[in-house]
Amino acid sequence: MEISQDLENKADAIIAEYPVKRSAAMMLMHLIQEHFGYFDDDAINYAAKKLGIRPVEVYGMLSFYPMFSDKPRGRIHIKVCRTLSCALAGSIDLANKISELIDCPVNDTKGVYTLEFVECLGNCVKGANVQVNDKLYDGLNPQDAEKFVERLKADDSEGRLNSVSAFERPQGADFNSPEYKG
Amino acid sequence: MAVQENRILYRHIDIPDWNASIECYEADGGYQVLKDALKRDRQELCDEVLKSGIKGRGGAGFPMGMKWKFLDRKSGKPIYLVCNADESEPGTCVDREIIYKDPHQLIEGIMCAAFAINARQAFIYIRGEYINGYRILVEAVKEARAKGYVGENVCGSGYSCDINITRGAGCYICGEETGLISSLAGKRAYPRIKPPYFPAVMGLYDCPTVVNNVKSLCYVPYIFKIGGEAVSKIGVPNDPGTYVWGVSGQVQKPGRYEIESGACTLGEMLYDVCGGPFAGRTFKAVIPGGSSMKILKWGEKFDIKQPDGSIKELRVEDIPLSAPSLMSCGTALGSAGIIVMDNTVDMVEAMANLNAFYAHESCGQCTPCREGSLWISKITKRICSGGGRLEDPELLMSLADNVCGHTICAHGEGMAWPVQSNVAKFKDEYVAKISRQLAGEGEARLDKNSYRLI
């Protein structure tokens, strides 16, 4: 696995922000996952080396935090909130319909898609919520599944779902626009 | 009487021409409180917070001034301030608005609090799902640093404190303050046992640490501005201030409403503010303070002891929305996230939904919670898929009773309280559902047209 100078620099900058090196683990793991897509042994070893801890300790974090993954995931990562407020708005039926429409089983990866149930997305008053990459779609219900998938495909073909690093401000982003307030 | 909102923390949210930039915040007098506070005595500032009587807004409701007071200032170790922006209690989503739409209010709050407790490094731990929230905060801290409100020599006062922003990665338990501290230290978010790990004494890096919720920290500049005593007079005396209620679930107008504590009843909130139930339906149950709090059954009545010793009957819709009154009705205000369920909801399914959440989110350290949450979740799932047994309600009760009080952190109670209250108050529904299943009716859902909850 090749480590670019750019990644090295970013990793060092993150570590320098913390009074204790190991404290950078969460942010460093986000960085590494964004870079490699998921954690394979090389990525785990790299994180361990940077943090000065054993690889098994990085693996301990990886297996604990749901947002870190040891498997490659689809380019379009769909997270459907399954917790009560969203479920009352039909999120469980919604996920099953999305699954049929994009031909990807729930909690699995197929083609460009990863579709999974997640716990509370923190926007309960506007259920049902679905997060796709860094974009939040709210106020959905199962009857809208087809419309939602169409919108998703349109957003994808127009580049709005392009995976952008969370560490960067998306180009041309207006944080005051409704798109970023959802 | 119509219910009035009193927007203190939400004063900027969704007002015309407001944006998240520092210029906009400054034009409204932003950071003036910080400038003034930097000239004041630290002890005096902490006393103002103590005098205000404001309870922590995260869920546990511990008075903020007391939390600060317990801080070990004699150890010689650095003091850290941590802002808990890991908002992940189901039904709770009000910090999100502040982070996304008024980030400088939070940053001013953090700097005011950091100065008062003499912290030289502050952290914001924001949940991983709030990706744009993270970007917005990074931008806002950058702006504030450029203007001298954050970093070296804040506003020329000689006081220095920087803010670091760390993202979580999808774990509910990171919202528990000692779990958050473990995560921030670069470990699994295992909560730590108190004693000895009281954050005020042995927090982050085993140094004295204050962990406060977003809303609590946003209250700090307001307290410094109008004084602790004035804040203590807002709302009811033993629970001052406003709460931003997040109402979700089956009501006409779900939303976020900031109302003084005790200024409206549960019924006024649900009917007058939120527009009542959907057409043709009736309310059935309400979880008043995030999913970990005990459920209230619509139609329930409580015997409340009055100051003169007499007993007065209180209907569920007449409960004033404040911490003490919810407490007297056997539940708690928690994180002020109200989840409303109407007559179409199968309570066993609703319970199974929450049980799956708690089983997924148990950190796994304590056996009663790790095994208990999964066992409880499996039982309710089994009932929902048609395999109920008549002894299940008792079994659920006994499991929940055996988790409560036997775990390091409050996740045990947070998981057990909903089970205990749900099974006790809706036992008839459990029995009816299971009896129908035993009679060969399959899943025997309460309303086969309603959305599945599990």
JSON list of C-alpha atoms in Angstrom, two decimals, chain A residues 78-176:
[
{"chain": "A", "resi": 78, "resn": "ILE", "atom": "CA", "xyz": [-27.53, 4.77, 1.90]},
{"chain": "A", "resi": 79, "resn": "LYS", "atom": "CA", "xyz": [-28.26, 4.83, 5.61]},
{"chain": "A", "resi": 80, "resn": "VAL", "atom": "CA", "xyz": [-31.90, 4.54, 6.61]},
{"chain": "A", "resi": 81, "resn": "CYS", "atom": "CA", "xyz": [-32.75, 5.51, 10.18]},
{"chain": "A", "resi": 82, "resn": "ARG", "atom": "CA", "xyz": [-34.65, 2.65, 11.84]},
{"chain": "A", "resi": 83, "resn": "THR", "atom": "CA", "xyz": [-35.13, 4.12, 15.31]},
{"chain": "A", "resi": 84, "resn": "LEU", "atom": "CA", "xyz": [-38.59, 4.85, 16.70]},
{"chain": "A", "resi": 85, "resn": "SER", "atom": "CA", "xyz": [-39.42, 8.35, 15.41]},
{"chain": "A", "resi": 86, "resn": "CYS", "atom": "CA", "xyz": [-38.40, 7.46, 11.86]},
{"chain": "A", "resi": 87, "resn": "ALA", "atom": "CA", "xyz": [-39.95, 4.00, 12.10]},
{"chain": "A", "resi": 88, "resn": "LEU", "atom": "CA", "xyz": [-43.26, 5.66, 13.06]},
{"chain": "A", "resi": 89, "resn": "ALA", "atom": "CA", "xyz": [-42.95, 7.57, 9.77]},
{"chain": "A", "resi": 90, "resn": "GLY", "atom": "CA", "xyz": [-42.45, 4.30, 7.91]},
{"chain": "A", "resi": 91, "resn": "SER", "atom": "CA", "xyz": [-38.68, 4.04, 7.59]},
{"chain": "A", "resi": 92, "resn": "ILE", "atom": "CA", "xyz": [-38.65, 0.25, 7.83]},
{"chain": "A", "resi": 93, "resn": "ASP", "atom": "CA", "xyz": [-41.09, -0.21, 4.97]},
{"chain": "A", "resi": 94, "resn": "LEU", "atom": "CA", "xyz": [-39.19, 2.55, 3.13]},
{"chain": "A", "resi": 95, "resn": "ALA", "atom": "CA", "xyz": [-35.88, 0.71, 3.39]},
{"chain": "A", "resi": 96, "resn": "ASN", "atom": "CA", "xyz": [-37.44, -2.50, 2.11]},
{"chain": "A", "resi": 97, "resn": "LYS", "atom": "CA", "xyz": [-38.91, -0.68, -0.89]},
{"chain": "A", "resi": 98, "resn": "ILE", "atom": "CA", "xyz": [-35.61, 1.08, -1.62]},
{"chain": "A", "resi": 99, "resn": "SER", "atom": "CA", "xyz": [-33.94, -2.29, -1.43]},
{"chain": "A", "resi": 100, "resn": "GLU", "atom": "CA", "xyz": [-36.22, -3.68, -4.16]},
{"chain": "A", "resi": 101, "resn": "LEU", "atom": "CA", "xyz": [-35.88, -0.61, -6.34]},
{"chain": "A", "resi": 102, "resn": "ILE", "atom": "CA", "xyz": [-32.08, -0.51, -6.32]},
{"chain": "A", "resi": 103, "resn": "ASP", "atom": "CA", "xyz": [-31.74, -4.30, -6.16]},
{"chain": "A", "resi": 104, "resn": "CYS", "atom": "CA", "xyz": [-29.54, -4.31, -3.10]},
{"chain": "A", "resi": 105, "resn": "PRO", "atom": "CA", "xyz": [-30.40, -6.23, 0.07]},
{"chain": "A", "resi": 106, "resn": "VAL", "atom": "CA", "xyz": [-30.72, -4.25, 3.30]},
{"chain": "A", "resi": 107, "resn": "ASN", "atom": "CA", "xyz": [-27.51, -4.27, 5.36]},
{"chain": "A", "resi": 108, "resn": "ASP", "atom": "CA", "xyz": [-25.47, -5.32, 2.37]},
{"chain": "A", "resi": 109, "resn": "THR", "atom": "CA", "xyz": [-23.44, -3.99, -0.55]},
{"chain": "A", "resi": 110, "resn": "LYS", "atom": "CA", "xyz": [-24.25, -4.66, -4.19]},
{"chain": "A", "resi": 111, "resn": "GLY", "atom": "CA", "xyz": [-22.86, -2.81, -7.20]},
{"chain": "A", "resi": 112, "resn": "VAL", "atom": "CA", "xyz": [-22.51, 0.89, -6.48]},
{"chain": "A", "resi": 113, "resn": "TYR", "atom": "CA", "xyz": [-24.84, 0.69, -3.49]},
{"chain": "A", "resi": 114, "resn": "THR", "atom": "CA", "xyz": [-24.50, -0.04, 0.17]},
{"chain": "A", "resi": 115, "resn": "LEU", "atom": "CA", "xyz": [-27.88, 0.00, 1.89]},
{"chain": "A", "resi": 116, "resn": "GLU", "atom": "CA", "xyz": [-28.09, -0.24, 5.64]},
{"chain": "A", "resi": 117, "resn": "PHE", "atom": "CA", "xyz": [-30.25, 0.46, 8.63]},
{"chain": "A", "resi": 118, "resn": "VAL", "atom": "CA", "xyz": [-28.64, 2.80, 11.13]},
{"chain": "A", "resi": 119, "resn": "GLU", "atom": "CA", "xyz": [-29.72, 4.00, 14.54]},
{"chain": "A", "resi": 120, "resn": "CYS", "atom": "CA", "xyz": [-31.06, 7.52, 15.14]},
{"chain": "A", "resi": 121, "resn": "LEU", "atom": "CA", "xyz": [-29.71, 10.08, 12.64]},
{"chain": "A", "resi": 122, "resn": "GLY", "atom": "CA", "xyz": [-30.63, 13.00, 14.91]},
{"chain": "A", "resi": 123, "resn": "ASN", "atom": "CA", "xyz": [-33.33, 14.67, 12.85]},
{"chain": "A", "resi": 124, "resn": "CYS", "atom": "CA", "xyz": [-36.32, 13.00, 14.48]},
{"chain": "A", "resi": 125, "resn": "VAL", "atom": "CA", "xyz": [-38.82, 15.81, 13.93]},
{"chain": "A", "resi": 126, "resn": "LYS", "atom": "CA", "xyz": [-38.56, 15.36, 10.16]},
{"chain": "A", "resi": 127, "resn": "GLY", "atom": "CA", "xyz": [-38.77, 11.58, 9.82]},
{"chain": "A", "resi": 128, "resn": "ALA", "atom": "CA", "xyz": [-38.24, 9.45, 7.94]},
{"chain": "A", "resi": 129, "resn": "ASN", "atom": "CA", "xyz": [-34.58, 10.35, 7.46]},
{"chain": "A", "resi": 130, "resn": "VAL", "atom": "CA", "xyz": [-32.15, 8.81, 5.02]},
{"chain": "A", "resi": 131, "resn": "GLN", "atom": "CA", "xyz": [-28.51, 9.83, 4.79]},
{"chain": "A", "resi": 132, "resn": "VAL", "atom": "CA", "xyz": [-26.69, 9.20, 1.53]},
{"chain": "A", "resi": 133, "resn": "ASN", "atom": "CA", "xyz": [-22.94, 9.81, 1.69]},
{"chain": "A", "resi": 134, "resn": "ASP", "atom": "CA", "xyz": [-22.85, 13.26, 3.32]},
{"chain": "A", "resi": 135, "resn": "LYS", "atom": "CA", "xyz": [-26.33, 14.29, 2.20]},
{"chain": "A", "resi": 136, "resn": "LEU", "atom": "CA", "xyz": [-29.48, 14.06, 4.31]},
{"chain": "A", "resi": 137, "resn": "TYR", "atom": "CA", "xyz": [-32.91, 13.44, 2.82]},
{"chain": "A", "resi": 138, "resn": "ASP", "atom": "CA", "xyz": [-35.75, 14.02, 5.28]},
{"chain": "A", "resi": 139, "resn": "GLY", "atom": "CA", "xyz": [-39.52, 13.94, 5.50]},
{"chain": "A", "resi": 140, "resn": "LEU", "atom": "CA", "xyz": [-39.72, 10.72, 3.49]},
{"chain": "A", "resi": 141, "resn": "ASN", "atom": "CA", "xyz": [-42.32, 7.98, 3.68]},
{"chain": "A", "resi": 142, "resn": "PRO", "atom": "CA", "xyz": [-42.71, 4.56, 2.04]},
{"chain": "A", "resi": 143, "resn": "GLN", "atom": "CA", "xyz": [-45.11, 5.88, -0.62]},
{"chain": "A", "resi": 144, "resn": "ASP", "atom": "CA", "xyz": [-42.28, 8.15, -1.78]},
{"chain": "A", "resi": 145, "resn": "ALA", "atom": "CA", "xyz": [-39.77, 5.33, -2.26]},
{"chain": "A", "resi": 146, "resn": "GLU", "atom": "CA", "xyz": [-39.88, 5.48, -6.05]},
{"chain": "A", "resi": 147, "resn": "LYS", "atom": "CA", "xyz": [-39.61, 9.26, -6.13]},
{"chain": "A", "resi": 148, "resn": "PHE", "atom": "CA", "xyz": [-36.76, 9.10, -3.66]},
{"chain": "A", "resi": 149, "resn": "VAL", "atom": "CA", "xyz": [-34.78, 6.60, -5.73]},
{"chain": "A", "resi": 150, "resn": "GLU", "atom": "CA", "xyz": [-35.34, 8.74, -8.86]},
{"chain": "A", "resi": 151, "resn": "ARG", "atom": "CA", "xyz": [-34.10, 11.79, -7.00]},
{"chain": "A", "resi": 152, "resn": "LEU", "atom": "CA", "xyz": [-31.13, 9.83, -5.72]},
{"chain": "A", "resi": 153, "resn": "LYS", "atom": "CA", "xyz": [-30.18, 8.77, -9.24]},
{"chain": "A", "resi": 154, "resn": "ALA", "atom": "CA", "xyz": [-30.59, 12.33, -10.52]},
{"chain": "A", "resi": 155, "resn": "ASP", "atom": "CA", "xyz": [-28.46, 13.71, -7.68]},
{"chain": "A", "resi": 156, "resn": "ASP", "atom": "CA", "xyz": [-25.86, 11.09, -8.47]},
{"chain": "A", "resi": 157, "resn": "SER", "atom": "CA", "xyz": [-25.74, 11.78, -12.20]},
{"chain": "A", "resi": 158, "resn": "GLU", "atom": "CA", "xyz": [-25.47, 15.51, -11.49]},
{"chain": "A", "resi": 159, "resn": "GLY", "atom": "CA", "xyz": [-22.51, 14.91, -9.20]},
{"chain": "A", "resi": 160, "resn": "ARG", "atom": "CA", "xyz": [-24.23, 15.88, -5.96]},
{"chain": "A", "resi": 161, "resn": "LEU", "atom": "CA", "xyz": [-23.41, 12.57, -4.32]},
{"chain": "A", "resi": 162, "resn": "ASN", "atom": "CA", "xyz": [-19.74, 12.67, -5.22]},
{"chain": "A", "resi": 163, "resn": "SER", "atom": "CA", "xyz": [-17.83, 11.53, -2.25]},
{"chain": "A", "resi": 164, "resn": "VAL", "atom": "CA", "xyz": [-16.24, 14.63, -0.77]},
{"chain": "A", "resi": 165, "resn": "SER", "atom": "CA", "xyz": [-13.93, 14.51, 2.20]},
{"chain": "A", "resi": 166, "resn": "ALA", "atom": "CA", "xyz": [-15.59, 15.59, 5.42]},
{"chain": "A", "resi": 167, "resn": "PHE", "atom": "CA", "xyz": [-12.35, 17.43, 6.12]},
{"chain": "A", "resi": 168, "resn": "GLU", "atom": "CA", "xyz": [-12.94, 19.74, 3.20]},
{"chain": "A", "resi": 169, "resn": "ARG", "atom": "CA", "xyz": [-15.54, 22.28, 2.38]},
{"chain": "A", "resi": 170, "resn": "PRO", "atom": "CA", "xyz": [-17.29, 21.01, -0.75]},
{"chain": "A", "resi": 171, "resn": "GLN", "atom": "CA", "xyz": [-16.46, 23.21, -3.69]},
{"chain": "A", "resi": 172, "resn": "GLY", "atom": "CA", "xyz": [-18.86, 26.09, -4.07]},
{"chain": "A", "resi": 173, "resn": "ALA", "atom": "CA", "xyz": [-20.74, 25.03, -0.95]},
{"chain": "A", "resi": 174, "resn": "ASP", "atom": "CA", "xyz": [-22.97, 27.65, 0.61]},
{"chain": "A", "resi": 175, "resn": "PHE", "atom": "CA", "xyz": [-23.39, 26.55, 4.20]},
{"chain": "A", "resi": 176, "resn": "ASN", "atom": "CA", "xyz": [-26.33, 28.91, 4.51]}
]
